[in-house]
Each structure stands twice: as C-alpha cells, then as structure tokens.
mmCIF file of C-alpha atoms in Angstrom:
data_model
loop_
_atom_site.group_PDB
_atom_site.id
_atom_site.type_symbol
_atom_site.label_atom_id
_atom_site.label_comp_id
_atom_site.label_asym_id
_atom_site.label_seq_id
_atom_site.Cartn_x
_atom_site.Cartn_y
_atom_site.Cartn_z
ATOM 1 C CA UNK A 1 12.896 5.372 -0.058
ATOM 2 C CA UNK A 2 13.590 6.516 3.504
ATOM 3 C CA UNK A 3 16.486 8.931 3.786
ATOM 4 C CA UNK A 4 18.265 10.415 6.796
ATOM 5 C CA UNK A 5 20.393 13.565 6.763
ATOM 6 C CA UNK A 6 22.554 14.073 9.848
ATOM 7 C CA UNK A 7 24.432 17.236 10.726
ATOM 8 C CA UNK A 8 27.254 16.453 13.127
ATOM 9 C CA UNK A 9 27.506 12.952 11.678
ATOM 10 C CA UNK A 10 31.130 12.595 12.810
ATOM 11 C CA UNK A 11 30.239 13.138 16.468
ATOM 12 C CA UNK A 12 29.255 10.670 19.167
ATOM 13 C CA UNK A 13 25.499 10.831 18.531
ATOM 14 C CA UNK A 14 25.875 11.130 14.773
ATOM 15 C CA UNK A 15 27.902 7.941 14.538
ATOM 16 C CA UNK A 16 25.435 5.876 16.604
ATOM 17 C CA UNK A 17 22.460 7.333 14.742
ATOM 18 C CA UNK A 18 24.094 6.500 11.403
ATOM 19 C CA UNK A 19 24.453 2.881 12.475
ATOM 20 C CA UNK A 20 20.825 2.756 13.592
ATOM 21 C CA UNK A 21 19.453 4.226 10.354
ATOM 22 C CA UNK A 22 21.578 1.938 8.192
ATOM 23 C CA UNK A 23 20.248 -1.102 10.080
ATOM 24 C CA UNK A 24 16.731 0.140 9.380
ATOM 25 C CA UNK A 25 17.399 0.369 5.644
ATOM 26 C CA UNK A 26 17.775 4.126 5.262
ATOM 27 C CA UNK A 27 19.984 5.916 2.786
ATOM 28 C CA UNK A 28 22.159 7.989 5.133
ATOM 29 C CA UNK A 29 23.627 11.370 4.257
ATOM 30 C CA UNK A 30 25.816 13.449 6.500
ATOM 31 C CA UNK A 31 27.227 16.948 6.700
ATOM 32 C CA UNK A 32 30.735 17.203 8.079
ATOM 33 C CA UNK A 33 33.011 20.192 8.506
ATOM 34 C CA UNK A 34 36.195 20.473 6.491
ATOM 35 C CA UNK A 35 39.272 19.917 8.650
ATOM 36 C CA UNK A 36 43.001 19.689 7.870
ATOM 37 C CA UNK A 37 43.124 16.487 9.912
ATOM 38 C CA UNK A 38 40.794 13.504 9.784
ATOM 39 C CA UNK A 39 37.647 13.842 11.895
ATOM 40 C CA UNK A 40 35.811 10.737 10.690
ATOM 41 C CA UNK A 41 37.255 8.197 13.142
ATOM 42 C CA UNK A 42 33.850 7.450 14.679
ATOM 43 C CA UNK A 43 32.300 6.542 11.311
ATOM 44 C CA UNK A 44 35.258 5.055 9.420
ATOM 45 C CA UNK A 45 33.862 1.538 9.862
ATOM 46 C CA UNK A 46 30.703 2.501 7.903
ATOM 47 C CA UNK A 47 31.996 5.370 5.774
ATOM 48 C CA UNK A 48 31.585 3.481 2.503
ATOM 49 C CA UNK A 49 27.850 3.203 3.229
ATOM 50 C CA UNK A 50 27.365 6.935 3.814
ATOM 51 C CA UNK A 51 26.843 9.896 1.510
ATOM 52 C CA UNK A 52 29.024 12.610 3.032
ATOM 53 C CA UNK A 53 29.129 16.252 2.043
ATOM 54 C CA UNK A 54 31.243 19.080 3.360
ATOM 55 C CA UNK A 55 29.222 21.812 4.955
ATOM 56 C CA UNK A 56 28.730 24.041 7.959
ATOM 57 C CA UNK A 57 25.741 25.315 9.886
ATOM 58 C CA UNK A 58 27.066 28.847 9.358
ATOM 59 C CA UNK A 59 26.546 28.530 5.581
ATOM 60 C CA UNK A 60 22.938 28.574 4.404
ATOM 61 C CA UNK A 61 23.947 28.182 0.747
ATOM 62 C CA UNK A 62 25.677 24.840 1.324
ATOM 63 C CA UNK A 63 22.831 23.624 3.526
ATOM 64 C CA UNK A 64 20.310 24.429 0.831
ATOM 65 C CA UNK A 65 22.458 22.844 -1.883
ATOM 66 C CA UNK A 66 22.781 19.585 0.069
ATOM 67 C CA UNK A 67 19.079 19.451 0.911
ATOM 68 C CA UNK A 68 18.146 20.147 -2.715
ATOM 69 C CA UNK A 69 20.604 17.533 -3.979
ATOM 70 C CA UNK A 70 18.968 14.899 -1.781
ATOM 71 C CA UNK A 71 15.357 15.727 -2.652
ATOM 72 C CA UNK A 72 16.151 16.060 -6.369
ATOM 73 C CA UNK A 73 17.925 12.695 -6.386
ATOM 74 C CA UNK A 74 15.021 10.735 -4.904
ATOM 75 C CA UNK A 75 12.199 12.938 -6.161
ATOM 76 C CA UNK A 76 8.747 11.396 -5.950
ATOM 77 C CA UNK A 77 10.253 8.097 -4.755
ATOM 78 C CA UNK A 78 11.095 9.797 -1.472
ATOM 79 C CA UNK A 79 8.916 8.458 1.338
ATOM 80 C CA UNK A 80 10.456 10.626 4.023
ATOM 81 C CA UNK A 81 13.600 12.667 4.577
ATOM 82 C CA UNK A 82 14.478 12.783 8.264
ATOM 83 C CA UNK A 83 16.817 15.660 9.090
ATOM 84 C CA UNK A 84 18.615 15.270 12.424
ATOM 85 C CA UNK A 85 20.369 18.439 13.537
ATOM 86 C CA UNK A 86 23.093 17.108 15.838
ATOM 87 C CA UNK A 87 25.773 19.568 14.731
ATOM 88 C CA UNK A 88 26.758 22.095 17.380
ATOM 89 C CA UNK A 89 29.497 23.814 19.299
ATOM 90 C CA UNK A 90 28.706 21.435 22.116
ATOM 91 C CA UNK A 91 31.183 22.209 24.901
ATOM 92 C CA UNK A 92 29.501 24.310 27.597
ATOM 93 C CA UNK A 93 32.719 25.637 29.179
ATOM 94 C CA UNK A 94 34.193 26.608 25.803
ATOM 95 C CA UNK A 95 31.011 28.505 24.893
ATOM 96 C CA UNK A 96 32.067 31.192 27.380
ATOM 97 C CA UNK A 97 35.257 31.671 25.346
ATOM 98 C CA UNK A 98 33.628 31.767 21.896
ATOM 99 C CA UNK A 99 30.072 32.961 22.582
ATOM 100 C CA UNK A 100 29.450 34.605 19.208
ATOM 101 C CA UNK A 101 30.462 31.523 17.232
ATOM 102 C CA UNK A 102 28.423 29.311 19.562
ATOM 103 C CA UNK A 103 25.346 31.505 19.088
ATOM 104 C CA UNK A 104 25.722 31.452 15.311
ATOM 105 C CA UNK A 105 26.054 27.670 15.039
ATOM 106 C CA UNK A 106 23.782 26.475 17.850
ATOM 107 C CA UNK A 107 21.145 29.180 17.429
ATOM 108 C CA UNK A 108 21.067 30.720 13.964
ATOM 109 C CA UNK A 109 22.249 27.429 12.434
ATOM 110 C CA UNK A 110 18.889 25.915 13.376
ATOM 111 C CA UNK A 111 17.090 28.779 11.657
ATOM 112 C CA UNK A 112 19.119 28.218 8.479
ATOM 113 C CA UNK A 113 18.112 24.556 8.373
ATOM 114 C CA UNK A 114 14.453 25.331 8.971
ATOM 115 C CA UNK A 115 14.424 28.013 6.271
ATOM 116 C CA UNK A 116 15.879 25.558 3.763
ATOM 117 C CA UNK A 117 13.242 22.983 4.699
ATOM 118 C CA UNK A 118 10.465 25.563 4.486
ATOM 119 C CA UNK A 119 11.496 26.525 0.944
ATOM 120 C CA UNK A 120 12.047 22.975 -0.343
ATOM 121 C CA UNK A 121 9.385 21.702 -2.754
ATOM 122 C CA UNK A 122 9.293 18.389 -0.854
ATOM 123 C CA UNK A 123 8.904 20.024 2.558
ATOM 124 C CA UNK A 124 5.821 17.906 3.324
ATOM 125 C CA UNK A 125 8.043 14.808 3.171
ATOM 126 C CA UNK A 126 10.715 16.272 5.458
ATOM 127 C CA UNK A 127 10.794 15.711 9.212
ATOM 128 C CA UNK A 128 13.156 17.710 11.403
ATOM 129 C CA UNK A 129 14.710 16.786 14.739
ATOM 130 C CA UNK A 130 16.439 19.468 16.805
ATOM 131 C CA UNK A 131 18.944 18.347 19.431
ATOM 132 C CA UNK A 132 17.928 20.376 22.448
ATOM 133 C CA UNK A 133 19.598 19.919 25.811
ATOM 134 C CA UNK A 134 19.009 19.673 29.533
ATOM 135 C CA UNK A 135 21.329 22.693 29.866
ATOM 136 C CA UNK A 136 18.242 24.737 28.972
ATOM 137 C CA UNK A 137 17.046 24.181 32.540
ATOM 138 C CA UNK A 138 20.255 25.630 33.995
ATOM 139 C CA UNK A 139 19.329 27.021 37.378
ATOM 140 C CA UNK A 140 16.618 24.413 37.645
ATOM 141 C CA UNK A 141 13.230 25.702 38.778
ATOM 142 C CA UNK A 142 11.884 22.225 39.508
ATOM 143 C CA UNK A 143 13.380 18.850 40.315
ATOM 144 C CA UNK A 144 12.958 16.665 38.343
ATOM 145 C CA UNK A 145 12.655 18.543 35.064
ATOM 146 C CA UNK A 146 9.894 17.757 32.557
ATOM 147 C CA UNK A 147 8.723 19.214 29.245
ATOM 148 C CA UNK A 148 6.827 21.838 31.280
ATOM 149 C CA UNK A 149 9.666 22.988 33.544
ATOM 150 C CA UNK A 150 10.641 26.654 32.948
ATOM 151 C CA UNK A 151 14.038 27.196 31.331
ATOM 152 C CA UNK A 152 16.831 29.179 32.992
ATOM 153 C CA UNK A 153 19.954 28.895 30.786
ATOM 154 C CA UNK A 154 23.323 29.555 32.445
ATOM 155 C CA UNK A 155 25.801 29.646 29.544
ATOM 156 C CA UNK A 156 26.137 31.010 26.008
ATOM 157 C CA UNK A 157 25.690 27.419 24.835
ATOM 158 C CA UNK A 158 22.385 27.043 26.663
ATOM 159 C CA UNK A 159 21.150 30.460 25.504
ATOM 160 C CA UNK A 160 21.921 29.582 21.879
ATOM 161 C CA UNK A 161 20.196 26.228 22.275
ATOM 162 C CA UNK A 162 17.169 28.013 23.736
ATOM 163 C CA UNK A 163 16.841 30.018 20.524
ATOM 164 C CA UNK A 164 17.122 26.771 18.548
ATOM 165 C CA UNK A 165 14.404 25.224 20.706
ATOM 166 C CA UNK A 166 11.926 28.042 20.221
ATOM 167 C CA UNK A 167 12.605 28.665 16.528
ATOM 168 C CA UNK A 168 11.881 24.971 15.945
ATOM 169 C CA UNK A 169 8.494 25.347 17.628
ATOM 170 C CA UNK A 170 7.885 28.631 15.799
ATOM 171 C CA UNK A 171 8.441 27.084 12.357
ATOM 172 C CA UNK A 172 6.312 24.110 13.307
ATOM 173 C CA UNK A 173 3.416 26.363 14.221
ATOM 174 C CA UNK A 174 3.877 29.032 11.532
ATOM 175 C CA UNK A 175 4.715 26.913 8.488
ATOM 176 C CA UNK A 176 3.286 23.497 9.368
ATOM 177 C CA UNK A 177 6.723 21.863 9.272
ATOM 178 C CA UNK A 178 7.175 18.529 10.997
ATOM 179 C CA UNK A 179 9.731 19.740 13.533
ATOM 180 C CA UNK A 180 10.345 18.622 17.098
ATOM 181 C CA UNK A 181 12.813 19.013 19.937
ATOM 182 C CA UNK A 182 14.436 16.254 21.933
ATOM 183 C CA UNK A 183 15.439 17.701 25.299
ATOM 184 C CA UNK A 184 18.185 15.194 26.019
ATOM 185 C CA UNK A 185 19.967 14.886 29.322
ATOM 186 C CA UNK A 186 23.643 13.936 29.441
ATOM 187 C CA UNK A 187 24.456 10.843 27.419
ATOM 188 C CA UNK A 188 27.856 9.198 27.196
ATOM 189 C CA UNK A 189 29.748 6.380 25.501
ATOM 190 C CA UNK A 190 33.282 5.335 24.571
ATOM 191 C CA UNK A 191 32.895 7.716 21.607
ATOM 192 C CA UNK A 192 32.548 10.755 23.863
ATOM 193 C CA UNK A 193 34.986 13.569 23.086
ATOM 194 C CA UNK A 194 38.150 13.625 25.191
ATOM 195 C CA UNK A 195 37.435 17.042 26.748
ATOM 196 C CA UNK A 196 34.059 16.047 28.215
ATOM 197 C CA UNK A 197 34.102 15.283 31.913
ATOM 198 C CA UNK A 198 33.023 11.623 31.770
ATOM 199 C CA UNK A 199 35.625 10.763 29.136
ATOM 200 C CA UNK A 200 38.240 12.774 31.001
ATOM 201 C CA UNK A 201 37.521 10.737 34.131
ATOM 202 C CA UNK A 202 37.327 7.284 32.539
ATOM 203 C CA UNK A 203 40.411 7.854 30.375
ATOM 204 C CA UNK A 204 42.280 9.241 33.364
ATOM 205 C CA UNK A 205 41.347 6.262 35.519
ATOM 206 C CA UNK A 206 42.597 3.887 32.794
ATOM 207 C CA UNK A 207 45.878 5.785 32.513
ATOM 208 C CA UNK A 208 46.388 5.870 36.286
ATOM 209 C CA UNK A 209 45.726 2.130 36.537
ATOM 210 C CA UNK A 210 48.319 1.516 33.795
ATOM 211 C CA UNK A 211 50.856 3.895 35.361
ATOM 212 C CA UNK A 212 50.664 6.354 32.453
ATOM 213 C CA UNK A 213 49.197 9.253 34.443
ATOM 214 C CA UNK A 214 49.613 10.457 38.022
ATOM 215 C CA UNK A 215 46.298 12.190 38.733
ATOM 216 C CA UNK A 216 43.226 13.842 37.175
ATOM 217 C CA UNK A 217 42.619 17.572 37.499
ATOM 218 C CA UNK A 218 38.947 18.469 37.983
ATOM 219 C CA UNK A 219 36.693 21.486 38.501
ATOM 220 C CA UNK A 220 33.357 21.361 40.330
ATOM 221 C CA UNK A 221 32.885 17.759 41.432
ATOM 222 C CA UNK A 222 29.629 18.414 43.269
ATOM 223 C CA UNK A 223 27.376 19.204 40.304
ATOM 224 C CA UNK A 224 24.854 16.428 39.644
ATOM 225 C CA UNK A 225 23.887 15.046 36.265
ATOM 226 C CA UNK A 226 21.436 12.516 34.847
ATOM 227 C CA UNK A 227 23.680 10.268 32.711
ATOM 228 C CA UNK A 228 22.451 7.859 30.041
ATOM 229 C CA UNK A 229 24.007 6.089 27.047
ATOM 230 C CA UNK A 230 24.110 7.657 23.580
ATOM 231 C CA UNK A 231 22.831 4.422 21.988
ATOM 232 C CA UNK A 232 19.632 4.614 24.012
ATOM 233 C CA UNK A 233 19.181 8.281 23.245
ATOM 234 C CA UNK A 234 19.631 8.159 19.461
ATOM 235 C CA UNK A 235 16.923 5.485 19.382
ATOM 236 C CA UNK A 236 14.696 7.993 21.169
ATOM 237 C CA UNK A 237 15.509 10.614 18.519
ATOM 238 C CA UNK A 238 14.436 8.210 15.800
ATOM 239 C CA UNK A 239 11.203 7.361 17.626
ATOM 240 C CA UNK A 240 10.267 11.044 17.795
ATOM 241 C CA UNK A 241 10.286 11.294 13.991
ATOM 242 C CA UNK A 242 8.106 8.183 13.568
ATOM 243 C CA UNK A 243 5.040 9.740 15.193
ATOM 244 C CA UNK A 244 2.027 11.098 13.314
ATOM 245 C CA UNK A 245 2.529 14.574 14.753
ATOM 246 C CA UNK A 246 5.671 16.393 15.922
ATOM 247 C CA UNK A 247 5.925 16.620 19.713
ATOM 248 C CA UNK A 248 8.777 17.664 22.022
ATOM 249 C CA UNK A 249 10.101 15.107 24.508
ATOM 250 C CA UNK A 250 12.534 14.826 27.414
ATOM 251 C CA UNK A 251 14.893 11.837 27.360
ATOM 252 C CA UNK A 252 16.625 10.949 30.625
ATOM 253 C CA UNK A 253 17.171 8.087 33.060
ATOM 254 C CA UNK A 254 15.472 9.709 36.041
ATOM 255 C CA UNK A 255 18.563 9.134 38.208
ATOM 256 C CA UNK A 256 21.356 11.560 38.914
ATOM 257 C CA UNK A 257 24.806 11.371 40.461
ATOM 258 C CA UNK A 258 27.465 13.907 41.336
ATOM 259 C CA UNK A 259 30.694 14.044 39.370
ATOM 260 C CA UNK A 260 32.366 12.970 42.593
ATOM 261 C CA UNK A 261 30.229 9.819 42.647
ATOM 262 C CA UNK A 262 31.074 9.178 38.984
ATOM 263 C CA UNK A 263 34.768 9.387 39.902
ATOM 264 C CA UNK A 264 34.308 6.975 42.799
ATOM 265 C CA UNK A 265 32.459 4.416 40.662
ATOM 266 C CA UNK A 266 35.123 4.657 37.964
ATOM 267 C CA UNK A 267 37.968 3.966 40.399
ATOM 268 C CA UNK A 268 35.944 1.232 42.069
ATOM 269 C CA UNK A 269 35.615 -0.558 38.718
ATOM 270 C CA UNK A 270 39.434 -0.816 38.421
ATOM 271 C CA UNK A 271 39.779 -1.846 42.084
ATOM 272 C CA UNK A 272 41.238 1.412 43.372
ATOM 273 C CA UNK A 273 39.753 2.589 46.662
ATOM 274 C CA UNK A 274 39.573 6.376 46.538
ATOM 275 C CA UNK A 275 39.181 8.489 49.680
ATOM 276 C CA UNK A 276 38.859 12.254 50.091
ATOM 277 C CA UNK A 277 40.268 14.966 52.315
ATOM 278 C CA UNK A 278 40.290 18.753 52.364
ATOM 279 C CA UNK A 279 37.677 21.238 51.204
ATOM 280 C CA UNK A 280 37.102 23.516 48.231
ATOM 281 C CA UNK A 281 40.142 23.995 46.014
ATOM 282 C CA UNK A 282 42.219 22.103 48.579
ATOM 283 C CA UNK A 283 40.157 18.931 48.326
ATOM 284 C CA UNK A 284 41.988 15.912 46.941
ATOM 285 C CA UNK A 285 41.115 12.319 46.235
ATOM 286 C CA UNK A 286 43.743 9.749 47.141
ATOM 287 C CA UNK A 287 44.372 6.024 46.954
ATOM 288 C CA UNK A 288 43.614 4.618 50.404
ATOM 289 C CA UNK A 289 46.118 1.792 49.918
ATOM 290 C CA UNK A 290 49.100 3.778 48.640
ATOM 291 C CA UNK A 291 48.334 7.345 49.732
ATOM 292 C CA UNK A 292 48.936 8.488 46.147
ATOM 293 C CA UNK A 293 46.979 11.563 45.011
ATOM 294 C CA UNK A 294 44.383 10.686 42.370
ATOM 295 C CA UNK A 295 42.242 13.843 42.045
ATOM 296 C CA UNK A 296 43.160 17.521 42.388
ATOM 297 C CA UNK A 297 40.885 20.541 41.990
ATOM 298 C CA UNK A 298 41.737 23.545 39.804
ATOM 299 C CA UNK A 299 39.600 26.697 39.565
ATOM 300 C CA UNK A 300 40.256 27.032 35.830
ATOM 301 C CA UNK A 301 37.848 24.152 35.223
ATOM 302 C CA UNK A 302 34.939 25.891 36.953
ATOM 303 C CA UNK A 303 32.279 27.575 34.824
ATOM 304 C CA UNK A 304 31.518 31.293 35.404
ATOM 305 C CA UNK A 305 27.969 30.181 36.255
ATOM 306 C CA UNK A 306 27.459 26.622 37.437
ATOM 307 C CA UNK A 307 24.542 24.287 36.778
ATOM 308 C CA UNK A 308 24.210 22.350 40.008
ATOM 309 C CA UNK A 309 21.442 19.774 39.508
ATOM 310 C CA UNK A 310 19.920 18.249 36.397
ATOM 311 C CA UNK A 311 17.475 15.377 36.780
ATOM 312 C CA UNK A 312 15.014 14.456 34.049
ATOM 313 C CA UNK A 313 11.555 12.921 34.041
ATOM 314 C CA UNK A 314 10.911 10.962 30.813
ATOM 315 C CA UNK A 315 7.437 9.735 31.687
ATOM 316 C CA UNK A 316 5.940 11.343 28.586
ATOM 317 C CA UNK A 317 8.455 9.689 26.216
ATOM 318 C CA UNK A 318 8.020 6.338 27.907
ATOM 319 C CA UNK A 319 4.235 6.454 27.669
ATOM 320 C CA UNK A 320 3.825 7.989 24.202
ATOM 321 C CA UNK A 321 6.910 6.691 22.367
ATOM 322 C CA UNK A 322 7.425 3.429 24.215
ATOM 323 C CA UNK A 323 11.011 4.552 24.806
ATOM 324 C CA UNK A 324 13.117 3.184 27.644
ATOM 325 C CA UNK A 325 16.801 3.153 28.424
ATOM 326 C CA UNK A 326 18.885 -0.028 28.733
ATOM 327 C CA UNK A 327 22.163 1.202 30.218
ATOM 328 C CA UNK A 328 22.647 2.224 33.837
ATOM 329 C CA UNK A 329 25.542 4.375 34.989
ATOM 330 C CA UNK A 330 27.768 1.476 36.019
ATOM 331 C CA UNK A 331 27.249 -0.153 32.642
ATOM 332 C CA UNK A 332 28.242 3.100 30.935
ATOM 333 C CA UNK A 333 31.383 3.429 33.077
ATOM 334 C CA UNK A 334 32.337 -0.204 32.416
ATOM 335 C CA UNK A 335 32.024 0.236 28.649
ATOM 336 C CA UNK A 336 33.930 3.533 28.634
ATOM 337 C CA UNK A 337 36.814 2.076 30.635
ATOM 338 C CA UNK A 338 36.956 -1.256 28.802
ATOM 339 C CA UNK A 339 36.780 0.177 25.285
#
C-alpha cells in the first residue's frame, strides 16, 4: 500500500497533489486546520476519497498521533508513506505582521514533523518532502538561481523557510531520514488564494471587464518573478520522492516577467489595451480606448524589503528527474481568467 500524507491539503498545491496521488492509486490522508467556516472548497469534489484529520503544525502531539494512526493502520503492508509538508503561513507580506507565528509554523513546524518521523517505528518506510521556496534567494546573489546559489532571505517568511530547509537536510544527514527540499519558484492556478498578486490581478481584470470593479490597486509592479503552474510543480514534488536517494531540487520555468508585464498580458487577453503614465506612486495604468483608470499604486502594498528578481534554473531536475513544465505564462493567465 502506498500512502500519502499532506499538510496544507486544503490549499492550492495540496488539492492538486491530492488529485495526482489518487490517480496513482495512493491512499491519501490530509491534515487541515479547524476553522469556523468551511475551508475545503478546493477538495470538496474529492473529499469522500480522502482521510482528513484536524491538526496544526504548531501541535506536535496531534502530528504524532496522526502519523502513528496511519502507520499502525497499514503496518507491515505499508510500502511507503510519503509525507508532503505543504502547510505554511504562506503570504510573504503578512509575515511581516505576524512574524512569530510565521516562524513557528514555517520553521519549527518542519522540525516537529521530522521529529515525529524520526521516532516512528516505520521511519524507514517514510519519505518526507519539504516545500521550500524561491523566496530563500531574496536579494539574489546570482541570476538565474540554482541549487548552489547562496540564500539571502528578505522576509520573516523566507527566514522561517530557511530554517525549514536546513533542518530537513540536518535530519537527513543525522538520522538517515529520506527527506528532501523542493525549492519551488512561484506557481499559480485558478485555485490561488485571493490575496496573492496573480489572483488579485486576474480576478480584478475579470471584474473590470464585467463592469463590477473600477480599478486594481497594486504595490511594486516592477519586481520580476518566474511563474509556473501548480499542476506542473506538484508532479515535480512527487517525482522527488520516487528517487532512490533524497536530493534537493529547484523547480522553475527559467523565464521571468515583471508584475507589470503580467498585468499587461492579463488585460490583453480580455481585449483591453492598457497604457501607462506617471512615475512611482503616481504611476497609473489606463484604458487607451476609454481613458478609464485601470491600475493605481498604493504604498501600503509594498514590502518593507523587496525581492526584485527571481529566476530559476531547473536543469538539475530536468536531467535527473525527467521533469518539465507544460504551462507557459499566457496559458496560466488564460486559465485563471476563464475559470
């Protein structure tokens, strides 16, 4: 029996990974946080096929109980238990507002999982994937960034993720745990959370086209990101845990665009011709045909420390895993706007 346990199963990546594992015949378990309102909308279409448990990465007792429940249930019939740690306080801007909570979940939460794996009697059948992030590179020391590029985190989120990255390697080397990091660059989809910039843009463009919204308020539109699709990236996660030995990999498209370019492509898709005027906080984007303002800039959406350029090099993953991406940025924008 192959079993997958996903923290953050109700999120964008967790929902796509659940679908992938189910198609491959896995028993899929998931840890989701208790909420007074429903947070399972991304997995409702498959929820009857999942084994869900309430839990939190701040609670080592519940993590251990869930892990023990799974290994006790399958026992010696267990071929492999793949643990995908996708749970996180994942919003970079918000991490400046709640840095202690972010550090506990995104940093120490990884340690709690690894400790539970280390102490499980079936630890030799457990494989662990840690969701690392391109935000580790921060003030990038090289362009493009590879597995060997030095890290320079620029937010509480990135600093917490850096701890998670290194504690994963530490437990791999100290306790012979199958544990690896996927250093994933930005990946999007229609299931992206509403507060993330790509979803904010594509939703805003849809609303403007339908006359439901006047304009979109943005922060730094000149930062550049390497954007892929979450479907492509969760397949890469799975590939990492199918190898004989645990190795860390970068997943990216190798192409980057500014947020401003993402905005332009989004408006272009709905046949609105956006033009720009002004500088800095006074810059606006407007509809060339009507003169109507489409984009305004507000300083409250700027980070205290910006990450200007992220561009990944996935040569290692492509050569060793056989991984490749299928979606380009225009395909991602089309799907996000149409869905």
